[in-house]
Amino acid sequence: MAKVRGAIVVDVEKCKGCGVCVPACPSNVIELNKEVNGKGYHYSFMARPEACTGCTNCAVVCPDGVITVYRIKIPS
Amino acid sequence: MGELKLMKGNEAIAEAAIREGVDAYFGYPITPQSEVIEYLMMEKPHERTGMVVLQAESELAAINMVYGAASVGRKVFTSSSSPGISLYQEGISYIAGAELPCVIANVVRGGPGLGTIQPSQADYFQTVKGGGHGDYRLFTLAPSSVQEMADFIELGFEIAFKYRNPVMILSDGMIGQMMEKVELKDQKPRWSADEIKAMHGSWATIGKPESRERNIITSLDLDPHKQEKHNHHLQAKYRQMEKEEVRYETFDTDDAEYLIVAYGSSARIAQKTIMLAREKGIKVGLLRPITLYPFPEKPLAELASRMKGVLSVEMSAGQMVEDVRLAVGCSDIPVEHFGRYGGVIHSPDEVLEALEQKIIGGK
Amino acid sequence: MDIAIKDIIKKENLVYTKTKLMTDNVLSYCPGCGHGTAHRITMEVVDEKGIQEQTIGIAPVGCSVLAYEFMNIDMVQAAHGRAPAVATGIKRVMPEKYVFTYQGDGDLAAIGTSETIHACNRGENITIIFINNGIYGMTGGQMAPTTLAGMKTSTSPFGRDLHSMGNPLKITELVAQLPGTYYVTRQAVHTPAAVRKAKRAVRKAFELQAENKGVTFVEIVSNCNSGWKMPPVQANEWMEENMFPFYPLGDIKVDGELVKK
C-alpha cells in the first residue's frame, strides 16, 4: 500500500494570519507562527510537517490564496 | 440623398438612431418623449439592424444599462425628460468619470419637481454646469428643428467616441412633439465585433485575451494624487472641446445694433421677433448657440462688442444669461434675460416687448 | 522510510496553487474574510472552463469595489446597487459572453433591490454572485438589509429591533419566486467542504448561463470579522450558529423549479 506525503508552502508575506486553515487541516499540521511577517501577522506554517497528506483543505479554505500544496505517493 | 419624411422630433431622433447603426437603446417612458421608445419598439430595429431596445424598470436602471453597453465599446443611446434626467445624473457622472461614450437626449419639460409636461428650457444649469457630482462636463448639443434632432445623433456619436465622453442632446417638449420635414440619412451598418475590437479594444471590457492586460472601466481611484491626475486628464479633454468643438450660427447680425442669444425653440421664436422688430426699424440679430457646452463665448463676445445691448431668451427664469454675461464681460451695454417658464412658451411679440423695455428702453 | 520536505516540494508534485486568474495584488480584505475565497473559486471556474476572454465581471460598491484589482479579467465597476443593470446592458449587446455580477448584501438587497428584482424577473442570462455577511463592511459595520434580528451593528448598537428597523430580508428566497431565475442556491466558503460545494455551484451557474436559461444566482453566506468584531475562526463558528439557521444552505431553485423542503 502506498503512503501519501504532502507539504505546503505559505506565501509568508501575503499571509494575514487569520488562522482559518488551522481547523481546516484534518491532520493537525498547521499552526500560527510565534514569529510575525513584515506586516506583523503571525503567519501559518507546518508545525507537524510529517503528518501532512497534501489534502489541499488548507489551501482551498485560505481566503488569500497564499498556500501552495504538494503531494507525493511513496511506495511502501 | 436621404429619405424625406414628415416626422415628430421624437420620432426623427429614434429613426436617426436606427440609421446611425446604434447598438442599443435603453429607456423608461416619460412625457413628452415616450414616442422615442414607442417608435423604436414599433420599428423592430432588432430585425432591421440587430439594434437592442429595452424598456428598463427605472431611469436608474436605464442609465446603468447605457453604462454597461458603453463599457464594451458599443454605440448606446437613451432619452428621457427632465425628472428622468435628474435620476440619470449619478450615472452620467460615472459615465463621464469612467470616460465612456454615449448619447443622451433630454426632451425638457417644465419644473421643478414633477412640474408640467409642457416645453421648458430650465435644465440648462443641470446640463452644462454639472448636474451630477464631481468635475465633469457634458458635451451639449441644442437642436432647434426636427432635422437637427435627427442630425445630432450622428454628430453626437462622433463627438462621444472622439472624446470618450457623454453627449447630451438638449431638446425640449416643443421640438420633440412638433412635426416637420426631415431628411433622413441612409442606413449605416452597425460596427462588427472585429471593428469594435480594432477601434476600442484598448479600453473596452470586451473580454481579456492572454495577449493584453485586463481592461477596467471604473471612475474610482482611492489615491487622491491619482484621482487628481485623472481629473487633469479630463480637464485637458474639456479644454480641447472648448477649443475645437464650438458650434453656433448667426442670423441677421451684419447690420444689427441689438443681439438676441437663444437656442432650441427660443431661437425659432426669436427669428420671428427679429422680423417683427425690423418691420419697426429696430435692427436685431440672433446668435444661436448649437453647442451649449462648449459655449460659443468668443463669437458672442466679438458680436456683443458692436451691439448696443444683448437679450438672452430662454424658457427659464434666466439660466443661460449667466454664460452670456460672462462672455460679454464687463461691458457697459445691458445684458438681460427674458423668458416665460414653467411650461409656458413665449410669443415673438413678448420677446420684442422685452427687447424694447429691457434693452432699448433700459439703455 | 521518510522523505525530506524539499523532495516533496517539487513542480511535478504540485496539487494546488492559486489560479493565474487571480492577480498577485494583495487582497484588500480583512484577515479571514470570505470575499477572497469567493473571488478565488469564481476565477478558478473561469480558469478551468478556459473562458477568460469570454468573461466580463461587474464589481459593485462595497468591500468588493476593488474586485477588478484581484480578478484577472475585463471588469466594470458599477454604481452602488446598479450592477444587474450594468450586466444587462453588457449581456444584451454581447450575448455570447459570460457576464457576472459580484455583489454584497447592501448593494444587492438594499440600494439595488429594484435592479436585482427586475434583472431576475426579465430572466437576463447573467450570473449573480451574492455575498451575504449581514452587515455593511466597507463603511464600517452598519446595519444591512440582511442583518439578523437582535444583531448589533454600528447603526443598531442595541441590536436590530424588528419593530423599528424592519426585518432581515431573504432576498434569495424572493428572487427564487421569479420566473426569470433558473438556478438559485445558497452556499458558504468557511470550510473546505463548503468551498468545494460552493465552487460546484458557481460552475453550474456559469454553465447554465451558456444555455441562456435565465438568471443563475449563487448566494454565499459569509463572515465579516471586523464588522462582527470577532476573530476569524470564531466568526465562522458564530456564522454557523446564527446565520445558517436563518439563511439555510442548499439549493433553493433547480432547473427552474423551486426545491421542495
XYZ file of C-alpha atoms in Angstrom:
700
model
C 0.000 0.000 0.000
C 1.282 3.441 -0.966
C 1.770 6.101 1.635
C 0.882 9.704 0.799
C 3.013 12.570 1.968
C 2.331 16.247 1.450
C 3.786 19.628 2.105
C 2.563 23.190 1.939
C 4.337 26.399 1.067
C 2.903 29.531 2.646
C 3.494 32.880 0.965
C 4.611 34.321 4.271
C 4.414 37.981 3.340
C 0.878 37.664 1.952
C -0.469 35.548 4.827
C -2.699 37.572 7.143
C -2.600 35.037 9.960
C -6.370 34.631 10.044
C -5.992 31.017 11.162
C -8.876 29.672 9.080
C -6.523 26.989 7.730
C -5.718 25.665 11.216
C -9.031 23.900 11.986
C -9.403 23.005 8.279
C -6.427 20.641 8.488
C -7.584 17.085 9.272
C -4.084 16.081 10.342
C -3.468 18.970 12.726
C -0.373 20.024 10.800
C -0.757 23.785 10.793
C -0.286 26.386 13.481
C 0.205 30.107 13.515
C 3.829 31.020 13.939
C 5.033 32.790 17.050
C 7.065 34.961 14.714
C 5.474 37.589 12.542
C 5.817 38.605 8.913
C 6.597 42.083 7.601
C 3.084 43.230 8.366
C 3.101 41.846 11.883
C 0.880 38.871 11.157
C 1.504 35.512 12.810
C 1.667 33.574 9.567
C 0.699 29.933 9.312
C 3.259 27.174 8.972
C 3.611 23.410 9.138
C 4.162 22.738 12.830
C 3.973 18.939 12.239
C 5.049 18.523 8.596
C 5.392 14.736 8.869
C 1.585 14.489 9.253
C 0.730 16.433 6.068
C -1.048 14.378 3.418
C -1.356 17.186 0.851
C -5.137 17.057 1.034
C -5.370 20.772 -0.022
C -8.043 21.613 2.564
C -5.957 24.467 3.978
C -5.335 25.975 0.545
C -8.946 25.599 -0.521
C -10.205 27.494 2.510
C -7.456 30.141 2.599
C -9.153 33.463 1.810
C -5.957 34.991 0.492
C -4.847 32.098 -1.660
C -1.399 32.067 -0.110
C -0.987 28.294 0.285
C 0.532 26.056 -2.377
C 0.253 22.314 -1.871
C 2.479 19.444 -2.997
C 1.814 15.727 -2.685
C 3.792 12.607 -3.399
C 2.993 8.903 -3.241
C 5.671 6.856 -1.591
C 5.564 3.136 -2.425
C 5.838 1.081 0.717
C -29.522 61.671 -50.902
C -31.539 60.604 -47.907
C -35.213 59.986 -47.490
C -37.647 62.877 -46.861
C -40.292 62.328 -44.211
C -42.730 64.297 -42.103
C -41.991 63.345 -38.512
C -42.153 64.393 -34.892
C -38.820 65.358 -33.355
C -39.067 62.357 -31.033
C -39.665 60.017 -33.960
C -36.894 61.577 -36.031
C -34.293 61.081 -33.317
C -35.371 57.454 -32.922
C -35.249 56.753 -36.656
C -31.890 58.514 -36.914
C -30.557 56.272 -34.144
C -31.512 53.145 -36.085
C -29.943 54.542 -39.274
C -26.783 55.547 -37.384
C -26.202 51.865 -36.602
C -26.725 52.339 -32.880
C -26.300 49.074 -30.968
C -28.699 49.661 -28.116
C -31.335 51.935 -26.682
C -32.336 51.722 -23.016
C -35.040 53.996 -21.645
C -38.005 54.482 -19.384
C -41.231 56.180 -20.503
C -41.797 59.803 -19.563
C -43.793 62.556 -21.244
C -43.050 64.401 -23.534
C -40.598 61.935 -25.097
C -42.197 58.499 -24.820
C -42.560 58.436 -28.620
C -38.837 57.718 -28.821
C -39.118 54.256 -27.260
C -42.591 53.694 -28.735
C -41.269 54.381 -32.218
C -38.277 52.114 -31.649
C -40.447 49.267 -30.368
C -42.812 49.643 -33.326
C -39.970 49.710 -35.852
C -38.447 46.420 -34.607
C -34.862 47.637 -35.088
C -33.700 44.211 -33.979
C -34.929 42.949 -37.347
C -33.647 45.969 -39.281
C -30.119 46.228 -37.858
C -29.840 43.994 -34.802
C -30.211 47.013 -32.502
C -31.311 46.198 -28.951
C -34.231 48.171 -27.499
C -35.132 47.578 -23.874
C -37.590 49.297 -21.562
C -35.871 49.471 -18.195
C -37.582 49.372 -14.802
C -36.466 52.901 -13.953
C -34.243 55.695 -15.151
C -31.630 54.492 -12.659
C -31.546 51.142 -14.382
C -31.720 52.656 -17.879
C -28.652 54.866 -17.466
C -26.716 51.973 -15.928
C -27.644 49.715 -18.840
C -26.224 52.509 -21.008
C -23.079 52.464 -18.841
C -22.786 48.704 -19.329
C -23.245 48.657 -23.097
C -20.967 51.696 -23.484
C -18.260 49.932 -21.481
C -17.999 47.298 -24.214
C -17.475 49.905 -26.948
C -20.994 49.917 -28.345
C -22.995 52.878 -29.621
C -25.660 53.388 -26.946
C -28.473 55.902 -26.960
C -31.039 56.833 -24.349
C -33.637 59.534 -23.940
C -35.729 60.936 -21.133
C -37.238 64.175 -19.884
C -36.330 66.457 -17.008
C -37.406 64.442 -13.909
C -35.976 61.316 -15.516
C -32.772 63.120 -16.434
C -32.423 64.110 -12.774
C -32.384 60.394 -11.980
C -29.748 59.883 -14.706
C -27.308 62.276 -13.054
C -25.494 59.686 -10.944
C -24.998 57.518 -13.998
C -23.876 60.432 -16.157
C -21.245 61.352 -13.573
C -19.973 57.740 -13.578
C -20.011 57.641 -17.394
C -18.030 60.893 -17.564
C -15.631 59.733 -14.834
C -15.085 56.349 -16.448
C -14.733 58.043 -19.858
C -17.434 56.227 -21.747
C -19.140 57.386 -24.931
C -22.915 57.603 -25.185
C -25.641 59.915 -26.436
C -28.457 61.046 -24.150
C -31.438 63.122 -25.245
C -33.338 65.318 -22.789
C -36.711 66.478 -24.120
C -37.068 69.130 -21.450
C -40.354 69.846 -19.637
C -41.211 72.448 -17.036
C -40.083 72.030 -13.438
C -39.014 71.964 -10.687
C -40.260 68.691 -9.266
C -42.870 66.906 -11.284
C -43.550 70.304 -12.861
C -45.519 70.017 -16.042
C -45.355 68.162 -19.319
C -45.120 71.354 -21.387
C -41.872 72.572 -23.017
C -39.198 74.326 -20.992
C -35.504 75.199 -21.175
C -34.930 75.232 -17.460
C -32.498 72.287 -17.443
C -29.648 74.444 -18.786
C -27.843 74.643 -15.449
C -28.295 70.937 -14.802
C -26.857 70.109 -18.200
C -23.936 72.475 -18.658
C -22.986 73.210 -15.066
C -22.668 69.656 -13.816
C -25.919 68.036 -12.751
C -24.151 65.093 -11.195
C -21.259 65.150 -8.743
C -17.643 65.964 -9.474
C -15.679 67.973 -12.035
C -17.031 66.781 -15.338
C -18.541 68.310 -18.432
C -21.367 67.094 -20.582
C -20.951 67.930 -24.253
C -24.285 69.530 -25.108
C -25.978 69.957 -28.478
C -29.174 72.042 -28.705
C -31.354 71.199 -31.722
C -33.803 73.825 -32.904
C -35.549 71.727 -35.538
C -36.711 68.190 -36.185
C -33.922 67.981 -38.763
C -31.340 68.719 -36.085
C -32.913 66.144 -33.764
C -32.011 63.600 -36.433
C -28.657 65.102 -37.431
C -27.326 65.395 -33.902
C -27.429 61.641 -33.447
C -24.581 61.204 -35.926
C -22.710 64.263 -34.683
C -23.322 63.226 -31.085
C -21.779 59.780 -31.542
C -18.858 61.273 -33.471
C -18.067 63.576 -30.538
C -18.866 60.929 -27.898
C -16.351 58.464 -29.337
C -13.766 61.099 -30.272
C -13.570 62.267 -26.653
C -14.966 59.191 -24.876
C -17.437 61.456 -23.151
C -21.232 61.506 -22.774
C -23.063 63.801 -25.180
C -26.387 65.406 -24.319
C -28.893 66.438 -26.952
C -30.771 69.138 -25.043
C -34.115 69.442 -26.743
C -37.484 70.435 -25.326
C -41.126 69.376 -25.492
C -41.766 71.667 -28.433
C -39.016 70.260 -30.679
C -39.843 66.740 -29.529
C -43.544 66.967 -30.270
C -43.660 69.182 -33.385
C -43.834 67.683 -36.873
C -41.539 68.910 -39.611
C -39.981 67.740 -42.812
C -36.799 65.822 -42.109
C -34.188 64.394 -44.421
C -33.017 61.080 -43.059
C -29.586 59.693 -43.765
C -29.037 56.308 -45.370
C -28.701 53.275 -43.114
C -25.187 52.773 -41.727
C -24.156 49.232 -40.807
C -23.604 48.579 -37.111
C -19.970 48.089 -36.172
C -18.869 44.481 -36.294
C -17.230 42.827 -33.299
C -13.905 42.956 -35.160
C -14.287 46.667 -35.878
C -15.077 47.358 -32.226
C -12.055 45.321 -31.166
C -9.817 47.254 -33.574
C -11.175 50.687 -32.632
C -11.906 50.308 -28.921
C -10.106 47.145 -27.846
C -7.535 49.195 -25.946
C -10.097 50.212 -23.349
C -13.415 48.393 -23.836
C -14.133 45.465 -21.497
C -14.893 43.044 -24.309
C -13.056 40.100 -22.763
C -9.399 39.760 -21.850
C -7.218 37.753 -24.200
C -3.895 36.469 -22.817
C -2.110 38.955 -25.068
C -3.079 42.073 -23.159
C -3.561 43.330 -19.626
C -7.140 43.371 -18.385
C -9.298 46.373 -19.267
C -11.065 48.028 -16.376
C -13.900 50.518 -16.557
C -14.019 52.471 -13.337
C -14.238 56.001 -12.014
C -12.682 55.033 -8.678
C -9.181 55.838 -7.530
C -8.715 55.872 -3.791
C -5.291 57.507 -4.138
C -6.119 61.234 -4.286
C -2.993 62.012 -6.288
C -4.014 59.524 -8.956
C -7.566 60.855 -8.883
C -6.260 64.382 -9.320
C -4.159 63.219 -12.262
C -7.239 61.612 -13.793
C -9.093 64.882 -13.299
C -6.263 66.757 -15.032
C -6.687 64.412 -17.967
C -10.447 65.055 -18.050
C -9.922 68.798 -17.871
C -7.433 68.695 -20.756
C -10.102 66.914 -22.775
C -12.656 69.610 -21.939
C -10.208 72.365 -22.906
C -9.753 70.634 -26.257
C -13.532 70.524 -26.746
C -13.743 74.218 -25.903
C -11.052 74.930 -28.480
C -12.257 72.708 -31.295
C -15.921 71.869 -30.959
C -17.821 75.138 -30.515
C -20.807 75.333 -32.863
C -23.220 78.192 -33.396
C -24.997 80.113 -36.116
C -25.884 83.759 -36.601
C -28.888 85.351 -38.244
C -29.213 88.971 -39.397
C -26.219 90.119 -37.374
C -24.351 92.050 -40.099
C -26.107 95.360 -39.525
C -27.573 94.566 -36.128
C -27.470 97.012 -33.227
C -29.049 94.596 -30.789
C -28.419 90.915 -30.303
C -30.678 88.131 -29.135
C -28.973 84.990 -27.856
C -31.273 81.974 -27.928
C -31.055 78.215 -28.546
C -33.537 75.495 -29.442
C -37.209 76.511 -29.511
C -36.430 80.024 -28.309
C -34.139 80.541 -31.301
C -37.035 79.703 -33.649
C -39.279 82.173 -31.851
C -36.528 84.815 -31.851
C -36.261 84.646 -35.626
C -39.863 85.815 -35.865
C -39.142 88.503 -33.269
C -36.308 89.773 -35.465
C -38.682 90.069 -38.436
C -41.206 91.981 -36.326
C -38.503 94.241 -34.930
C -37.058 95.043 -38.320
C -40.540 95.973 -39.570
C -40.456 98.594 -36.807
C -36.957 99.688 -37.822
C -35.132 98.014 -34.921
C -32.025 96.267 -36.191
C -31.783 92.993 -34.273
C -29.720 89.906 -34.963
C -29.556 86.424 -33.431
C -26.748 84.282 -32.166
C -27.897 80.676 -31.751
C -25.536 78.510 -29.719
C -25.668 74.983 -31.132
C -23.244 73.695 -28.522
C -24.252 74.878 -25.048
C -21.164 73.251 -23.630
C -18.744 74.291 -25.017
C -20.474 77.675 -25.076
C -19.676 79.968 -28.037
C -18.265 82.665 -25.778
C -15.686 84.103 -28.190
C -18.062 84.657 -31.133
C -20.578 86.086 -28.700
C -18.006 88.448 -27.185
C -16.993 89.639 -30.654
C -20.574 90.230 -31.753
C -21.543 91.894 -28.495
C -18.655 94.352 -28.797
C -20.507 96.075 -31.617
C -24.010 95.884 -30.115
C -25.959 98.340 -28.013
C -27.478 95.570 -25.940
C -27.942 91.804 -25.642
C -31.104 89.905 -24.719
C -30.769 86.288 -23.686
C -34.016 84.477 -24.418
C -34.702 81.109 -22.818
C -37.801 79.361 -21.496
C -36.459 79.626 -17.965
C -36.153 82.136 -15.161
C -32.715 83.042 -16.514
C -30.010 80.413 -16.708
C -28.067 80.813 -19.963
C -27.967 84.566 -19.316
C -25.191 83.885 -16.775
C -22.974 82.493 -19.526
C -23.998 85.311 -21.849
C -22.931 87.849 -19.218
C -19.635 86.038 -18.655
C -18.962 86.110 -22.392
C -19.924 89.750 -22.852
C -17.808 90.662 -19.837
C -17.643 93.989 -18.054
C -19.048 95.987 -20.931
C -21.472 98.776 -20.122
C -24.128 97.531 -22.553
C -27.237 95.998 -20.985
C -27.380 92.199 -20.923
C -30.740 90.928 -19.782
C -32.809 87.791 -19.718
C -36.328 87.231 -20.923
C -38.380 84.101 -20.930
C -41.705 82.570 -19.968
C -41.288 79.400 -17.998
C -42.890 76.593 -16.059
C -44.140 75.198 -19.364
C -45.312 78.452 -20.954
C -43.873 79.309 -24.374
C -43.150 82.982 -25.043
C -44.551 84.600 -28.174
C -42.421 86.591 -30.667
C -44.303 89.728 -29.584
C -43.463 89.138 -25.944
C -39.794 88.768 -26.835
C -39.925 92.014 -28.849
C -41.619 93.805 -25.992
C -38.906 92.569 -23.611
C -36.227 93.750 -26.032
C -37.777 97.180 -26.215
C -38.322 97.529 -22.484
C -35.279 95.794 -21.009
C -32.618 96.587 -23.612
C -33.594 99.506 -25.818
C -35.584 101.392 -23.200
C -33.277 100.410 -20.400
C -30.191 101.725 -22.184
C 11.221 5.255 5.340
C 10.857 9.010 5.322
C 11.248 11.720 2.742
C 12.624 15.224 3.078
C 10.209 18.128 2.603
C 12.379 19.542 -0.138
C 11.799 16.348 -2.087
C 8.028 16.806 -1.818
C 8.057 20.463 -2.812
C 8.768 19.881 -6.468
C 6.965 21.090 -9.547
C 5.837 17.596 -10.524
C 4.193 17.126 -7.131
C 2.160 20.339 -7.241
C -1.512 19.684 -6.447
C -2.860 23.122 -5.608
C -1.807 26.691 -6.263
C -3.571 29.983 -6.689
C -5.121 30.339 -10.130
C -3.460 32.774 -12.536
C -6.850 34.368 -12.932
C -6.305 35.906 -9.523
C -3.771 38.720 -9.825
C -0.776 38.953 -7.490
C -2.191 42.055 -5.799
C -2.602 41.590 -2.052
C -6.323 41.309 -1.302
C -7.691 44.384 0.430
C -9.976 42.284 2.631
C -9.581 41.794 6.362
C -7.870 38.611 7.567
C -10.198 35.636 7.279
C -12.797 37.367 5.127
C -14.728 35.053 2.831
C -14.558 37.501 -0.063
C -11.099 36.262 -1.027
C -12.280 32.657 -1.189
C -15.393 33.609 -3.149
C -13.248 35.585 -5.606
C -10.880 32.672 -5.997
C -13.454 29.958 -6.628
C -15.122 32.188 -9.219
C -11.842 32.736 -11.007
C -10.971 29.022 -10.703
C -14.205 28.220 -12.530
C -13.406 30.752 -15.268
C -9.858 29.375 -15.482
C -10.889 25.701 -15.569
C -13.541 26.392 -18.201
C -10.985 28.344 -20.271
C -13.324 31.319 -20.651
C -11.134 34.219 -19.523
C -11.612 36.005 -22.857
C -15.348 35.306 -22.792
C -15.972 36.583 -19.275
C -16.862 40.095 -18.126
C -17.330 40.821 -14.435
C -19.118 43.668 -12.686
C -17.717 44.943 -9.399
C -20.121 46.738 -7.066
C -19.798 49.377 -4.388
C -18.931 47.784 -1.082
C -15.909 45.876 0.195
C -15.530 44.203 -3.200
C -15.490 47.512 -5.097
C -11.860 46.726 -5.937
C -12.614 43.199 -7.195
C -11.148 44.300 -10.525
C -7.774 44.613 -8.831
C -7.876 40.904 -7.983
C -9.774 39.176 -10.773
C -7.620 38.942 -13.865
C -10.411 39.520 -16.377
C -12.034 42.540 -18.008
C -14.199 44.208 -15.383
C -16.559 47.127 -14.969
C -17.070 48.946 -11.688
C -20.743 49.814 -11.196
C -22.516 52.456 -9.133
C -23.953 51.249 -5.815
C -26.706 48.701 -6.453
C -26.711 49.021 -10.234
C -24.605 46.006 -11.174
C -27.532 43.950 -12.566
C -28.484 46.865 -14.848
C -24.872 47.246 -15.997
C -24.710 43.487 -16.581
C -27.968 43.688 -18.551
C -26.500 46.411 -20.767
C -23.398 44.327 -21.468
C -25.146 40.991 -21.943
C -27.776 42.412 -24.293
C -25.114 43.675 -26.707
C -22.698 40.775 -26.165
C -24.969 37.769 -25.613
C -22.140 35.343 -26.385
C -20.152 36.421 -23.305
C -20.310 35.146 -19.734
C -21.390 38.142 -17.659
C -21.495 38.052 -13.888
C -22.046 40.483 -11.058
C -20.406 40.102 -7.677
C -22.412 41.971 -5.065
C -22.729 42.343 -1.331
C -25.934 42.421 0.691
C -26.216 46.203 0.969
C -25.601 46.565 -2.744
C -27.895 43.782 -3.921
C -30.635 43.741 -1.309
C -30.968 47.387 -0.224
C -29.981 50.100 -2.679
C -30.071 47.741 -5.667
C -33.244 45.802 -4.836
C -35.066 47.147 -7.878
C -32.261 46.290 -10.299
C -31.918 42.836 -8.703
C -35.624 42.008 -8.854
C -36.123 43.256 -12.393
C -32.997 41.689 -13.877
C -34.090 38.419 -12.246
C -37.664 38.838 -13.421
C -36.643 39.574 -17.003
C -34.542 36.446 -16.905
C -31.333 38.103 -18.035
C -28.774 35.466 -18.936
C -26.330 36.550 -16.280
C -24.857 35.073 -13.119
C -25.240 36.925 -9.842
C -22.828 36.069 -7.045
C -24.212 37.474 -3.829
C -22.069 37.745 -0.712
C -24.271 37.953 2.375
C -22.492 38.781 5.607
C -25.355 40.627 7.217
C -23.534 43.905 7.546
C -22.048 46.851 5.656
C -18.354 46.046 5.807
C -16.786 48.821 3.795
C -18.393 51.737 5.562
C -17.610 50.311 8.967
C -20.172 47.789 10.127
C -23.573 49.418 9.740
C -26.875 47.534 9.619
C -27.613 45.763 6.345
C -30.913 44.539 4.912
C -29.803 41.034 5.901
C -28.700 41.884 9.461
C -30.260 39.326 11.804
C -32.842 40.193 14.439
C -31.101 41.423 17.549
C -27.725 41.611 15.817
C -25.567 44.516 16.915
C -24.099 46.810 14.292
C -22.877 50.398 14.443
C -26.332 51.642 13.398
C -28.190 49.095 15.544
C -25.908 49.345 18.582
C -28.507 47.752 20.862
C -29.341 45.034 18.365
C -31.655 45.103 15.346
C -35.106 45.924 16.631
C -37.555 44.409 14.163
C -40.339 46.757 15.194
C -38.484 49.942 14.331
C -35.789 48.724 11.913
C -37.642 46.170 9.887
C -36.960 42.502 9.226
C -33.929 40.849 7.700
C -34.614 40.337 4.007
C -34.405 36.861 2.484
C -33.777 38.239 -0.962
C -32.578 34.908 -2.318
C -35.854 33.146 -1.480
C -37.598 36.154 -3.005
C -35.777 36.066 -6.348
C -36.288 32.298 -6.495
C -40.014 33.012 -6.786
C -39.493 34.913 -10.032
C -39.961 33.131 -13.353
C -36.744 34.616 -14.749
C -34.433 32.781 -12.332
C -33.375 29.277 -13.282
C -30.880 28.237 -10.643
C -30.821 29.748 -7.156
C -28.640 28.372 -4.407
C -27.177 29.358 -1.044
C -23.651 28.322 -0.177
C -20.782 29.143 2.186
C -16.978 29.210 1.964
C -15.880 28.761 5.592
C -14.807 25.109 5.456
C -13.041 23.076 2.772
C -16.186 21.058 2.088
C -18.321 24.207 1.815
C -15.800 25.819 -0.537
C -15.784 22.794 -2.832
C -19.578 22.751 -2.875
C -19.818 26.491 -3.475
C -17.378 26.172 -6.360
C -19.539 23.468 -7.933
C -22.496 25.840 -7.609
C -20.596 28.678 -9.305
C -19.527 26.308 -12.072
C -23.111 25.184 -12.559
C -24.273 28.812 -12.636
C -21.784 29.649 -15.396
C -22.622 26.528 -17.375
C -26.332 27.283 -17.257
C -25.663 30.860 -18.321
C -24.249 29.499 -21.556
C -27.564 27.715 -22.109
C -29.492 31.005 -21.857
C -31.795 29.681 -19.158
C -32.148 32.966 -17.288
C -30.544 34.280 -14.127
C -28.323 31.949 -12.156
C -27.943 33.177 -8.604
C -25.407 31.986 -6.040
C -25.646 33.409 -2.548
C -22.617 32.888 -0.362
C -23.289 33.390 3.332
C -20.055 34.780 4.638
C -18.392 36.310 7.634
C -17.384 39.852 8.476
C -14.881 39.551 11.282
C -14.303 43.265 11.562
C -17.978 44.188 11.440
C -18.958 41.367 13.768
C -15.986 42.189 15.977
C -14.749 38.598 16.277
C -11.571 36.720 15.403
C -11.941 34.882 12.048
C -12.351 31.328 13.344
C -14.849 32.432 15.993
C -16.732 34.432 13.348
C -17.109 31.298 11.255
C -18.492 29.430 14.261
C -20.870 32.303 15.024
C -21.985 32.223 11.392
C -22.826 28.512 11.622
C -24.761 29.020 14.843
C -26.606 32.233 13.938
C -26.605 32.918 10.201
C -27.216 29.405 8.876
C -30.461 28.788 10.829
C -31.968 31.922 9.263
C -30.200 31.574 5.908
C -30.093 27.776 5.469
C -27.571 26.452 2.966
C -28.589 24.472 -0.084
C -30.300 24.738 -3.430
C -33.474 26.850 -3.486
C -34.342 26.539 -7.166
C -33.015 23.968 -9.597
C -33.850 23.644 -13.292
C -36.334 26.479 -12.928
C -38.284 24.631 -10.188
C -38.376 25.517 -6.507
C -36.792 22.818 -4.362
C -39.364 21.239 -2.047
C -38.160 21.069 1.536
